[in-house]
Short mmCIF file of C-alpha atoms in Angstrom, two decimals:
data_model
loop_
_atom_site.label_atom_id
_atom_site.label_comp_id
_atom_site.label_asym_id
_atom_site.label_seq_id
_atom_site.Cartn_x
_atom_site.Cartn_y
_atom_site.Cartn_z
CA UNK W 246 161.33 137.87 -47.94
CA UNK W 247 164.01 140.06 -46.44
CA UNK W 248 167.01 138.44 -44.78
CA UNK W 249 168.73 139.88 -41.72
CA UNK W 250 172.01 138.87 -40.12
CA UNK W 251 172.55 139.56 -36.42
CA UNK W 252 176.12 139.30 -35.11
CA UNK W 253 176.19 138.59 -31.37
CA UNK W 254 179.71 137.62 -30.39
CA UNK W 255 179.33 138.14 -26.63
CA UNK W 256 178.38 135.71 -23.87
CA UNK W 257 175.34 133.88 -22.46
CA UNK W 258 173.49 136.87 -20.99
CA UNK W 259 174.08 139.06 -24.05
CA UNK W 260 172.61 136.41 -26.31
CA UNK W 261 169.41 136.34 -24.25
CA UNK W 262 169.32 140.15 -24.13
CA UNK W 263 169.30 140.27 -27.95
CA UNK W 264 165.75 138.92 -27.86
CA UNK W 265 163.82 142.12 -28.60
CA UNK W 266 165.97 142.83 -31.64
CA UNK W 267 165.73 139.27 -32.95
CA UNK W 268 161.96 139.06 -32.45
CA UNK W 269 161.52 142.45 -34.12
CA UNK W 270 163.43 141.37 -37.21
CA UNK W 271 161.51 138.10 -37.36
CA UNK W 272 158.31 140.07 -37.89
CA UNK W 273 159.90 141.53 -41.03
CA UNK W 274 161.79 138.61 -42.55
CA UNK W 275 164.15 135.73 -41.91
CA UNK W 276 166.77 136.16 -39.20
CA UNK W 277 170.22 134.60 -39.34
CA UNK W 278 172.08 134.75 -36.02
CA UNK W 279 175.86 134.34 -35.77
CA UNK W 280 177.13 133.32 -32.30
CA UNK W 281 180.09 131.65 -30.68
CA UNK W 282 179.96 127.90 -31.25
CA UNK W 283 179.73 127.28 -27.48
CA UNK W 284 176.30 128.98 -27.50
CA UNK W 285 174.87 127.26 -30.58
CA UNK W 286 172.54 124.96 -28.62
CA UNK W 287 171.34 127.80 -26.40
CA UNK W 288 170.72 130.01 -29.44
CA UNK W 289 168.56 127.30 -31.00
CA UNK W 290 166.56 126.98 -27.76
CA UNK W 291 166.04 130.73 -27.47
CA UNK W 292 165.35 131.43 -31.14
CA UNK W 293 163.90 128.31 -32.79
CA UNK W 294 162.76 130.27 -35.85
CA UNK W 295 166.19 131.79 -36.54
CA UNK W 296 168.94 130.22 -38.64
CA UNK W 297 171.96 129.82 -36.35
CA UNK W 298 175.52 130.22 -37.64
CA UNK W 299 178.12 128.99 -35.11
CA UNK W 300 181.53 130.65 -35.27
CA UNK W 301 184.81 130.07 -33.43
CA UNK W 302 185.05 133.36 -31.59
CA UNK W 303 186.29 132.77 -28.02
CA UNK W 304 189.09 130.71 -26.54
CA UNK W 305 190.75 129.86 -29.83
CA UNK W 306 194.09 130.76 -31.35
CA UNK W 307 193.38 133.58 -33.81
CA UNK W 308 195.06 131.97 -36.83
CA UNK W 309 193.39 128.59 -36.25
CA UNK W 310 190.04 130.25 -35.57
CA UNK W 311 190.22 132.20 -38.84
CA UNK W 312 190.99 129.02 -40.74
CA UNK W 313 188.14 127.13 -39.03
CA UNK W 314 185.72 129.99 -39.74
CA UNK W 315 186.38 130.24 -43.48
CA UNK W 316 183.47 127.97 -44.49
CA UNK W 317 181.13 129.88 -42.14
CA UNK W 318 182.31 133.22 -43.53
CA UNK W 319 181.69 132.01 -47.08
CA UNK W 320 178.17 130.96 -46.07
CA UNK W 321 177.50 134.35 -44.47
CA UNK W 322 178.72 136.19 -47.56
CA UNK W 323 176.52 134.00 -49.76
CA UNK W 324 173.45 135.02 -47.74
CA UNK W 325 173.52 138.51 -49.23
CA UNK W 326 171.50 139.85 -46.27
CA UNK W 327 169.44 142.99 -46.67
CA UNK W 328 170.87 144.30 -43.38
CA UNK W 329 173.58 143.24 -40.94
CA UNK W 330 173.11 144.15 -37.26
CA UNK W 331 176.45 144.17 -35.46
CA UNK W 332 175.73 144.22 -31.72
CA UNK W 333 179.35 144.36 -30.56
CA UNK W 334 181.90 147.16 -30.57
CA UNK W 335 184.51 144.58 -31.44
CA UNK W 336 187.33 144.29 -33.91
CA UNK W 337 186.35 140.66 -34.42
CA UNK W 338 182.77 141.36 -35.53
CA UNK W 339 184.00 144.45 -37.36
CA UNK W 340 186.22 142.18 -39.46
CA UNK W 341 183.22 139.95 -40.21
CA UNK W 342 181.26 143.04 -41.30
CA UNK W 343 183.84 143.61 -44.07
CA UNK W 344 182.17 140.70 -45.86
CA UNK W 345 179.26 143.03 -46.62
CA UNK W 346 178.68 146.43 -48.20
CA UNK W 347 179.19 149.09 -45.50
CA UNK W 348 175.76 150.66 -46.06
CA UNK W 349 174.11 147.36 -45.06
CA UNK W 350 175.80 147.27 -41.63
CA UNK W 351 173.89 148.78 -38.69
CA UNK W 352 175.16 149.43 -35.18
CA UNK W 353 178.93 149.21 -35.50
CA UNK W 354 180.59 149.07 -38.91
CA UNK W 355 184.23 149.18 -40.01
CA UNK W 356 185.71 152.54 -40.79
CA UNK W 357 187.42 152.96 -44.17
CA UNK W 358 190.63 150.94 -44.35
CA UNK W 359 192.70 154.13 -44.40
CA UNK W 360 191.24 155.15 -41.01
CA UNK W 361 190.85 151.81 -39.23
CA UNK W 362 188.64 151.08 -36.24
CA UNK W 363 184.85 151.05 -36.01
CA UNK W 364 182.17 153.66 -36.56
CA UNK W 365 179.10 153.95 -34.32
CA UNK W 366 175.68 154.80 -35.70
CA UNK W 367 174.14 158.00 -34.29
CA UNK W 368 171.90 155.92 -31.97
CA UNK W 369 174.84 153.88 -30.70
CA UNK W 370 176.86 157.08 -30.27
CA UNK W 371 174.09 158.74 -28.26
CA UNK W 372 173.58 155.72 -26.01
CA UNK W 373 177.34 155.38 -25.51
CA UNK W 374 177.64 159.02 -24.47
CA UNK W 375 174.77 158.65 -22.01
CA UNK W 376 176.28 155.49 -20.54
CA UNK W 377 179.53 157.28 -19.69
CA UNK W 378 177.71 158.64 -16.66
CA UNK W 379 176.43 155.25 -15.54
CA UNK W 380 174.49 156.22 -12.41
CA UNK W 381 171.79 158.15 -14.31
CA UNK W 382 171.86 155.59 -17.14
CA UNK W 383 168.26 155.26 -18.44
CA UNK W 384 168.59 152.47 -21.02
CA UNK W 385 168.44 148.70 -20.64
CA UNK W 386 170.82 146.80 -22.91
CA UNK W 387 167.88 144.85 -24.40
CA UNK W 388 166.40 148.13 -25.63
CA UNK W 389 169.72 149.54 -26.80
CA UNK W 390 170.06 146.67 -29.27
CA UNK W 391 166.34 146.62 -30.10
CA UNK W 392 166.40 150.23 -31.28
CA UNK W 393 169.05 149.38 -33.88
CA UNK W 394 165.94 148.34 -35.85
CA UNK W 395 163.14 150.72 -36.80
CA UNK W 396 159.88 150.28 -34.84
CA UNK W 397 160.99 147.51 -32.48
CA UNK W 398 158.51 145.02 -31.07
CA UNK W 399 156.44 146.32 -28.15
CA UNK W 400 158.38 145.55 -24.96
CA UNK W 401 155.47 143.66 -23.38
CA UNK W 402 155.71 141.11 -26.21
CA UNK W 403 159.34 140.24 -25.46
CA UNK W 404 159.08 138.20 -22.23
CA UNK W 405 156.07 136.68 -20.44
CA UNK W 406 154.81 138.34 -17.27
CA UNK W 407 156.78 136.56 -14.55
CA UNK W 408 154.68 134.40 -12.25
CA UNK W 409 155.50 131.69 -9.68
CA UNK W 410 155.34 128.23 -11.23
CA UNK W 411 155.24 126.03 -8.13
CA UNK W 412 158.65 124.38 -8.63
CA UNK W 413 160.45 126.00 -5.71
CA UNK W 414 163.30 128.40 -5.10
CA UNK W 415 166.15 128.61 -7.60
CA UNK W 416 169.57 129.97 -6.69
CA UNK W 417 172.12 131.15 -9.26
CA UNK W 418 175.27 130.62 -7.24
CA UNK W 419 177.51 133.23 -8.82
CA UNK W 420 178.19 135.29 -11.90
CA UNK W 421 181.24 135.28 -14.13
CA UNK W 422 182.61 138.28 -12.20
CA UNK W 423 183.07 137.22 -8.57
CA UNK W 424 182.74 140.74 -7.13
CA UNK W 425 179.19 141.00 -8.47
CA UNK W 426 178.00 137.98 -6.48
CA UNK W 427 176.85 137.63 -2.89
CA UNK W 428 179.37 135.69 -0.75
CA UNK W 429 178.17 132.36 0.63
CA UNK W 430 177.24 133.58 4.16
CA UNK W 431 175.10 136.42 2.76
CA UNK W 432 173.51 134.15 0.17
CA UNK W 433 172.74 131.55 2.85
CA UNK W 434 170.96 134.21 4.92
CA UNK W 435 168.90 135.31 1.90
CA UNK W 436 167.92 131.71 1.12
CA UNK W 437 166.86 131.02 4.71
CA UNK W 438 164.71 134.17 4.73
CA UNK W 439 163.01 133.32 1.44
CA UNK W 440 162.57 129.68 2.35
CA UNK W 441 160.62 130.78 5.41
CA UNK W 442 158.50 133.19 3.36
CA UNK W 443 157.72 130.47 0.79
CA UNK W 444 156.91 127.76 3.34
CA UNK W 445 160.00 125.57 2.98
CA UNK W 446 160.09 124.88 -0.76
CA UNK W 447 162.40 122.77 -2.88
CA UNK W 448 165.69 124.61 -3.44
CA UNK W 449 167.62 124.23 -6.70
CA UNK W 450 171.27 125.34 -6.93
CA UNK W 451 172.31 126.39 -10.44
CA UNK W 452 175.73 127.06 -11.87
CA UNK W 453 178.58 125.70 -13.93
CA UNK W 454 181.20 123.25 -12.71
CA UNK W 455 183.21 126.27 -11.55
CA UNK W 456 180.46 126.98 -8.98
CA UNK W 457 180.58 123.55 -7.33
CA UNK W 458 182.84 124.77 -4.48
CA UNK W 459 180.40 127.64 -3.87
CA UNK W 460 177.54 125.12 -3.70
CA UNK W 461 179.44 123.05 -1.13
CA UNK W 462 180.18 126.14 0.99
CA UNK W 463 176.56 127.17 0.84
CA UNK W 464 175.29 123.74 1.87
CA UNK W 465 177.54 123.81 4.94
CA UNK W 466 175.94 127.11 5.99
CA UNK W 467 172.32 126.00 5.67
CA UNK W 468 170.55 124.20 8.54
CA UNK W 469 170.08 120.42 8.06
CA UNK W 470 166.30 120.74 7.73
CA UNK W 471 166.87 122.92 4.64
CA UNK W 472 169.65 120.90 3.02
CA UNK W 473 167.22 117.98 2.71
CA UNK W 474 165.22 120.22 0.34
CA UNK W 475 168.24 121.13 -1.80
CA UNK W 476 168.97 119.76 -5.28
CA UNK W 477 172.47 120.76 -6.31
CA UNK W 478 172.63 120.99 -10.12
CA UNK W 479 175.89 122.95 -10.30
CA UNK W 480 177.96 121.56 -13.16
CA UNK W 481 175.29 118.96 -13.98
CA UNK W 482 173.22 120.61 -16.69
CA UNK W 483 173.71 121.35 -20.36
CA UNK W 484 171.85 124.29 -21.93
CA UNK W 485 168.61 122.36 -22.30
CA UNK W 486 168.91 120.97 -18.79
CA UNK W 487 169.47 124.46 -17.40
CA UNK W 488 166.37 125.78 -19.16
CA UNK W 489 164.36 122.82 -17.84
CA UNK W 490 165.65 123.44 -14.29
CA UNK W 491 164.71 127.14 -14.39
CA UNK W 492 161.28 126.62 -15.98
CA UNK W 493 158.46 126.81 -13.45
CA UNK W 494 160.45 128.06 -10.46
CA UNK W 495 158.60 130.27 -7.97
CA UNK W 496 161.53 132.69 -7.89
CA UNK W 497 165.19 132.78 -8.88
CA UNK W 498 167.68 134.42 -6.49
CA UNK W 499 170.51 135.69 -8.64
CA UNK W 500 173.26 138.22 -9.22
CA UNK W 501 173.54 139.86 -12.65
CA UNK W 502 173.91 136.64 -14.65
CA UNK W 503 172.87 134.96 -17.84
CA UNK W 504 170.66 132.66 -15.74
CA UNK W 505 168.75 135.75 -14.58
CA UNK W 506 168.04 136.73 -18.19
CA UNK W 507 167.09 133.15 -19.04
CA UNK W 508 164.58 133.16 -16.16
CA UNK W 509 163.04 136.40 -17.43
CA UNK W 510 162.85 134.87 -20.92
CA UNK W 511 160.92 131.93 -19.42
CA UNK W 512 158.57 134.07 -17.30
CA UNK W 513 160.16 133.12 -13.96
CA UNK W 514 160.22 135.87 -11.28
CA UNK W 515 163.74 136.96 -10.37
CA UNK W 516 164.98 138.45 -7.12
CA UNK W 517 168.24 139.99 -8.27
CA UNK W 518 171.10 141.43 -6.22
CA UNK W 519 173.22 144.02 -8.04
CA UNK W 520 176.47 145.38 -6.66
CA UNK W 521 179.98 146.35 -7.69
CA UNK W 522 180.05 146.96 -11.47
CA UNK W 523 176.49 145.64 -12.02
CA UNK W 524 173.90 148.41 -12.53
CA UNK W 525 170.25 147.42 -12.74
CA UNK W 526 169.20 150.24 -15.10
CA UNK W 527 171.60 148.84 -17.70
CA UNK W 528 171.25 145.06 -17.38
CA UNK W 529 168.34 144.39 -15.01
CA UNK W 530 165.81 141.60 -15.68
CA UNK W 531 163.52 142.41 -18.60
CA UNK W 532 159.74 142.34 -18.27
CA UNK W 533 157.16 142.51 -15.51
CA UNK W 534 157.25 140.71 -12.19
CA UNK W 535 160.91 141.09 -11.14
CA UNK W 536 162.59 142.73 -8.13
CA UNK W 537 166.11 144.09 -7.85
CA UNK W 538 168.15 145.05 -4.81
CA UNK W 539 170.81 147.54 -5.88
CA UNK W 540 173.79 148.49 -3.74
CA UNK W 541 174.46 152.14 -4.57
CA UNK W 542 177.28 153.66 -2.50
CA UNK W 543 178.86 156.78 -3.95
CA UNK W 544 181.49 154.71 -5.78
CA UNK W 545 178.98 152.50 -7.61
CA UNK W 546 178.90 151.27 -10.26
CA UNK W 547 182.63 150.62 -10.47
CA UNK W 548 184.89 149.04 -13.07
CA UNK W 549 185.23 145.30 -12.45
CA UNK W 550 188.72 145.37 -13.96
CA UNK W 551 189.97 147.88 -11.37
CA UNK W 552 190.83 146.79 -7.81
CA UNK W 553 188.37 147.97 -5.17
CA UNK W 554 190.00 150.45 -2.74
CA UNK W 555 187.11 150.08 -0.26
CA UNK W 556 187.16 146.31 0.28
CA UNK W 557 183.86 145.87 -1.66
CA UNK W 558 181.97 148.24 0.63
CA UNK W 559 178.84 147.78 -1.49
CA UNK W 560 178.42 144.41 0.26
CA UNK W 561 178.00 146.05 3.66
CA UNK W 562 174.27 146.69 3.24
CA UNK W 563 173.66 143.01 2.45
CA UNK W 564 175.88 141.84 5.31
CA UNK W 565 174.02 143.99 7.83
CA UNK W 566 172.22 141.95 10.49
CA UNK W 567 168.98 143.82 9.74
CA UNK W 568 168.95 143.02 6.02
CA UNK W 569 166.95 139.74 6.30
CA UNK W 570 164.18 141.66 8.07
CA UNK W 571 164.23 144.38 5.38
CA UNK W 572 164.11 141.71 2.68
CA UNK W 573 161.12 140.02 4.30
CA UNK W 574 159.22 143.29 4.71
CA UNK W 575 159.91 144.41 1.12
CA UNK W 576 158.83 140.97 -0.16
CA UNK W 577 155.52 141.35 1.67
CA UNK W 578 154.99 144.98 0.54
CA UNK W 579 156.62 145.64 -2.85
CA UNK W 580 154.58 148.76 -3.59
CA UNK W 581 156.27 152.12 -3.24
CA UNK W 582 155.40 153.73 0.08
CA UNK W 583 154.56 150.43 1.74
CA UNK W 584 158.05 148.95 1.68
CA UNK W 585 160.43 149.61 4.61
CA UNK W 586 162.85 152.51 4.79
CA UNK W 587 166.31 151.41 3.70
CA UNK W 588 169.76 152.49 4.88
CA UNK W 589 171.76 154.85 2.69
CA UNK W 590 173.42 153.09 -0.21
CA UNK W 591 170.66 150.54 -0.80
CA UNK W 592 167.65 150.55 -3.13
CA UNK W 593 164.86 148.14 -4.01
CA UNK W 594 163.30 148.34 -7.48
CA UNK W 595 160.35 146.70 -9.25
CA UNK W 596 160.52 146.06 -12.98
CA UNK W 597 158.28 147.90 -15.42
CA UNK W 598 157.83 148.70 -19.11
CA UNK W 599 156.94 151.69 -21.27
CA UNK W 600 157.16 152.54 -24.98
CA UNK W 601 160.95 152.94 -24.82
CA UNK W 602 161.40 149.59 -23.09
CA UNK W 603 162.40 148.43 -19.62
CA UNK W 604 162.12 150.81 -16.72
CA UNK W 605 162.39 150.40 -12.96
CA UNK W 606 160.12 151.73 -10.21
CA UNK W 607 161.74 152.53 -6.88
CA UNK W 608 159.85 150.75 -4.11
CA UNK W 609 162.27 151.43 -1.25
CA UNK W 610 165.37 153.58 -0.72
CA UNK W 611 166.50 156.91 -2.12
CA UNK W 612 167.50 157.66 -5.72
CA UNK W 613 169.60 160.81 -5.96
CA UNK W 614 170.05 160.28 -9.71
CA UNK W 615 166.37 159.88 -10.54
CA UNK W 616 165.77 163.37 -11.92
CA UNK W 617 168.68 163.24 -14.35
CA UNK W 618 167.77 159.68 -15.37
CA UNK W 619 164.22 160.78 -16.15
CA UNK W 620 165.52 163.69 -18.22
CA UNK W 621 167.86 161.38 -20.12
CA UNK W 622 164.97 158.99 -20.75
CA UNK W 623 162.87 161.83 -22.10
CA UNK W 624 165.77 162.80 -24.36
CA UNK W 625 165.96 159.27 -25.78
CA UNK W 626 162.20 159.21 -26.34
CA UNK W 627 162.39 162.53 -28.19
CA UNK W 628 165.30 161.39 -30.35
CA UNK W 629 163.49 158.18 -31.28
CA UNK W 630 160.34 160.09 -32.24
CA UNK W 631 158.11 158.56 -29.57
CA UNK W 632 154.84 160.44 -28.95
CA UNK W 633 154.47 162.69 -25.89
CA UNK W 634 153.65 160.68 -22.78
CA UNK W 635 155.01 157.41 -24.21
CA UNK W 636 157.78 157.26 -21.62
CA UNK W 637 156.10 156.67 -18.30
CA UNK W 638 158.80 157.99 -16.01
CA UNK W 639 159.97 160.99 -18.04
CA UNK W 640 160.66 164.09 -16.00
CA UNK W 641 157.77 166.58 -15.72
CA UNK W 642 157.42 169.21 -18.42
CA UNK W 643 158.78 172.29 -16.67
CA UNK W 644 161.07 175.13 -17.77
CA UNK W 645 163.81 173.60 -15.61
CA UNK W 646 163.42 170.21 -17.29
CA UNK W 647 163.35 171.81 -20.75
CA UNK W 648 166.64 173.54 -20.01
CA UNK W 649 168.17 170.31 -18.76
CA UNK W 650 167.15 168.51 -21.94
CA UNK W 651 168.57 171.31 -24.06
CA UNK W 652 171.92 171.02 -22.26
CA UNK W 653 171.94 167.24 -22.64
CA UNK W 654 171.20 167.58 -26.36
CA UNK W 655 173.99 170.09 -26.97
CA UNK W 656 176.45 168.02 -24.98
CA UNK W 657 175.74 164.66 -26.59
CA UNK W 658 175.01 165.21 -30.29
CA UNK W 659 175.39 167.90 -32.92
CA UNK W 660 172.20 169.46 -34.30
CA UNK W 661 172.44 167.63 -37.63
CA UNK W 662 172.04 164.23 -36.01
CA UNK W 663 168.74 165.22 -34.42
CA UNK W 664 167.36 165.36 -37.95
CA UNK W 665 167.98 161.64 -38.56
CA UNK W 666 165.46 158.99 -37.47
CA UNK W 667 166.61 156.23 -35.10
CA UNK W 668 169.82 154.24 -35.25
CA UNK W 669 169.40 152.73 -38.71
CA UNK W 670 171.73 155.34 -40.17
CA UNK W 671 175.42 154.70 -39.65
#
């Protein structure tokens, strides 16, 4: 039996978004998954058939972390894996990859010692180039990692179709990046609207201990009749408790968070709000049955690390007094053409799937980048060798589209790389 090592050194959401890659490799052999030790329990919950290798990767002094990791590194080297999938463009995971023969490393591998740095595989290089223009980005992160492996698992086999489970309304209070999250007054308005649409359900507040103040602010903004329905679990759950709390919810209201990806993993419908640096075509909920509201002013998506010169203007559409009515109408009529007209700078999307992976269908609003995104998606499908028609939302086959694809090809990759299959070749 073949053995595969997956290195996923990033955070909560990234670990969940590795699912298509991990499940693909499990159909071919035994998967070993190396993660930060803080995520060990979560990794075991998500991937019970994988062998988990906890490492000290975050929040540790480098010298002490290296010393603590020596036994784990020796165990990884002793595995002698047939292939190592490095999911992170990171010097840390690059150093771990030096434990193995370079030709066994897929995704990101160390350059020769004389050069330093990391090398991207052709697939990673292509996806990186496309992502530099983020607005027409056509590729979900789940699928980016999945296509490191040849013939990844069909996308419909990754997550269950999301359906209401009768356990009420969940609320992910905030994400790790504050600017991506709805402020308490806006979130309170959204919750009141949805509570009315759902007939006054149980409401579960979810978050870490850092979100407790946000929970308290939110409770002060909700009417007393609703607060009696609220169960505040912020800071009160471990990984298993969080999964139990999310399981069976009717819907999860969330920014771009790890809890959103956990809900999709469990088949719970998500109603996601993306703004600031969060872009739904890159990290939206994976699978069928999810909705995303995307703020899309001309400056979006931005860099979270850079100060906003417009006082987070992407929040304006959600702060508008008419937004609760728009939300209610879109909830009642999610199909394109039936949903309400939206103000400029706001879109509503419904999740979908095709042979490439996750895609989004615009149900309300305008998408000025749609044509280029469809062309880029067709380019990815061609490069991966997918059959004609496999990508549902590819741009129509016209001379204009053919010329656009030709220009994208010439810009992004030299001719020689179009002769190589998929991203297995580094």
